[in-house]
Amino acid sequence: QVQLVESGGGLVQPGGSLRLSCAASGFTFSSYVMGWYRQAPGKEREFVATISSSGGSTTYADSVKGRFTISRDNVKKTVYLEMNSLKPEDTAVYYCKARLTRYWGQGTQVTVSS
């Protein structure tokens, strides 16, 4: 029973911040690269960030570099996405995923609007 559950989304003003969480269960979380992806209405799902199994290496899409930070806690089996300086174009459903698997969460809605 692999499960990934995202939380922390909501409505925020431009320039604001949110912290997303993804709680994992049912697989060896500490062995996997984890990633965040997002999908806006009418657009393809796109890569946002990844983090290595130990948390020692990260990658980011150019559109979020310098504003978002991915992290993980292998004891809590949770991956996080800290989002700062949010823009309307960040509005999307955000998903977490385990690399090289079909393990997706249900998504959490982030809406950036005044």
Short mmCIF file of C-alpha atoms in Angstrom, two decimals:
data_model
loop_
_atom_site.label_atom_id
_atom_site.label_comp_id
_atom_site.label_asym_id
_atom_site.label_seq_id
_atom_site.Cartn_x
_atom_site.Cartn_y
_atom_site.Cartn_z
CA GLN A 1 0.00 0.00 0.00
CA VAL A 2 2.29 2.72 -1.32
CA GLN A 3 0.95 6.11 -0.34
CA LEU A 4 2.08 9.70 -0.90
CA VAL A 5 -0.06 12.41 0.69
CA GLU A 6 0.57 16.07 -0.11
CA SER A 7 -0.63 18.87 2.15
CA GLY A 8 -0.05 22.56 2.82
CA GLY A 9 -1.54 24.13 -0.28
CA GLY A 10 -3.99 27.00 -0.25
CA LEU A 11 -4.65 30.57 -1.33
CA VAL A 12 -1.79 33.04 -0.90
CA GLN A 13 -1.10 36.60 -2.07
CA PRO A 14 1.67 37.36 -4.58
CA GLY A 15 4.96 37.62 -2.72
CA GLY A 16 3.76 35.28 0.00
CA SER A 17 5.07 31.91 1.15
CA LEU A 18 3.81 28.36 1.59
CA ARG A 19 5.38 25.13 2.81
CA LEU A 20 4.17 21.93 1.20
CA SER A 21 4.61 18.50 2.77
CA CYS A 22 4.45 15.01 1.27
CA ALA A 23 4.15 12.12 3.73
CA ALA A 24 5.25 8.72 2.39
CA SER A 25 4.46 5.18 3.44
CA GLY A 26 4.56 1.64 2.03
CA PHE A 27 8.02 1.75 0.43
CA THR A 28 11.67 2.31 1.37
CA PHE A 29 11.49 6.10 1.28
CA SER A 30 15.13 6.64 2.24
CA SER A 31 16.31 4.74 -0.88
CA TYR A 32 14.59 7.01 -3.41
CA VAL A 33 15.20 10.32 -5.06
CA MET A 34 12.03 12.33 -4.51
CA GLY A 35 10.60 15.07 -6.67
CA TRP A 36 7.96 17.78 -6.83
CA TYR A 37 5.98 18.46 -10.01
CA ARG A 38 3.14 20.82 -10.83
CA GLN A 39 0.34 21.14 -13.35
CA ALA A 40 -1.53 24.33 -14.21
CA PRO A 41 -4.90 24.30 -16.02
CA GLY A 42 -4.45 23.53 -19.73
CA LYS A 43 -0.73 22.85 -19.38
CA GLU A 44 1.54 19.81 -19.18
CA ARG A 45 2.75 18.54 -15.83
CA GLU A 46 6.22 20.00 -15.26
CA PHE A 47 9.26 19.33 -13.12
CA VAL A 48 9.82 21.62 -10.13
CA ALA A 49 12.56 20.09 -7.95
CA THR A 50 14.27 16.86 -6.89
CA ILE A 51 16.29 15.77 -3.87
CA SER A 52 18.68 12.84 -3.52
CA SER A 53 17.98 9.96 -1.14
CA SER A 54 20.27 11.38 1.56
CA GLY A 55 19.14 14.96 1.03
CA GLY A 56 22.64 16.04 0.03
CA SER A 57 21.91 17.05 -3.56
CA THR A 58 19.05 19.04 -5.10
CA THR A 59 17.95 20.22 -8.53
CA TYR A 60 15.45 22.93 -9.52
CA ALA A 61 13.60 24.16 -12.55
CA ASP A 62 14.92 27.53 -13.71
CA SER A 63 11.51 29.09 -13.06
CA VAL A 64 11.71 28.42 -9.30
CA LYS A 65 15.46 28.54 -8.64
CA GLY A 66 16.28 30.91 -5.80
CA ARG A 67 12.67 31.00 -4.58
CA PHE A 68 11.85 27.36 -3.72
CA THR A 69 13.75 24.95 -1.47
CA ILE A 70 13.24 21.18 -1.40
CA SER A 71 14.19 19.18 1.70
CA ARG A 72 13.48 15.81 3.28
CA ASP A 73 13.36 14.06 6.63
CA ASN A 74 14.04 10.34 6.26
CA VAL A 75 12.99 9.64 9.86
CA LYS A 76 9.59 11.26 9.36
CA LYS A 77 9.50 9.91 5.76
CA THR A 78 8.45 13.32 4.49
CA VAL A 79 9.62 15.57 1.67
CA TYR A 80 8.99 19.33 1.81
CA LEU A 81 8.83 22.22 -0.61
CA GLU A 82 9.34 25.70 0.86
CA MET A 83 7.98 28.27 -1.59
CA ASN A 84 8.85 31.95 -1.20
CA SER A 85 8.18 35.06 -3.30
CA LEU A 86 5.22 33.34 -4.91
CA LYS A 87 3.93 34.58 -8.26
CA PRO A 88 0.55 34.09 -9.97
CA GLU A 89 2.27 31.83 -12.51
CA ASP A 90 3.08 29.43 -9.66
CA THR A 91 -0.63 28.61 -9.43
CA ALA A 92 -1.00 24.86 -10.03
CA VAL A 93 -1.71 21.52 -8.44
CA TYR A 94 1.54 20.32 -6.85
CA TYR A 95 2.41 16.61 -6.76
CA CYS A 96 5.22 14.59 -5.21
CA LYS A 97 6.73 11.50 -6.83
CA ALA A 98 9.33 8.82 -6.16
CA ARG A 99 11.89 8.67 -8.98
CA LEU A 100 11.61 5.76 -11.45
CA THR A 101 8.24 4.69 -10.05
CA ARG A 102 4.56 5.29 -10.69
CA TYR A 103 4.18 6.49 -7.07
CA TRP A 104 2.29 9.81 -7.23
CA GLY A 105 0.41 11.68 -4.56
CA GLN A 106 -3.09 13.07 -5.03
CA GLY A 107 -1.85 16.65 -5.32
CA THR A 108 -2.43 19.84 -3.36
CA GLN A 109 -3.76 23.07 -4.89
CA VAL A 110 -1.67 26.24 -4.69
CA THR A 111 -3.38 29.43 -5.80
CA VAL A 112 -1.45 32.72 -5.89
CA SER A 113 -3.83 35.63 -6.28
CA SER A 114 -4.72 38.98 -4.77
#
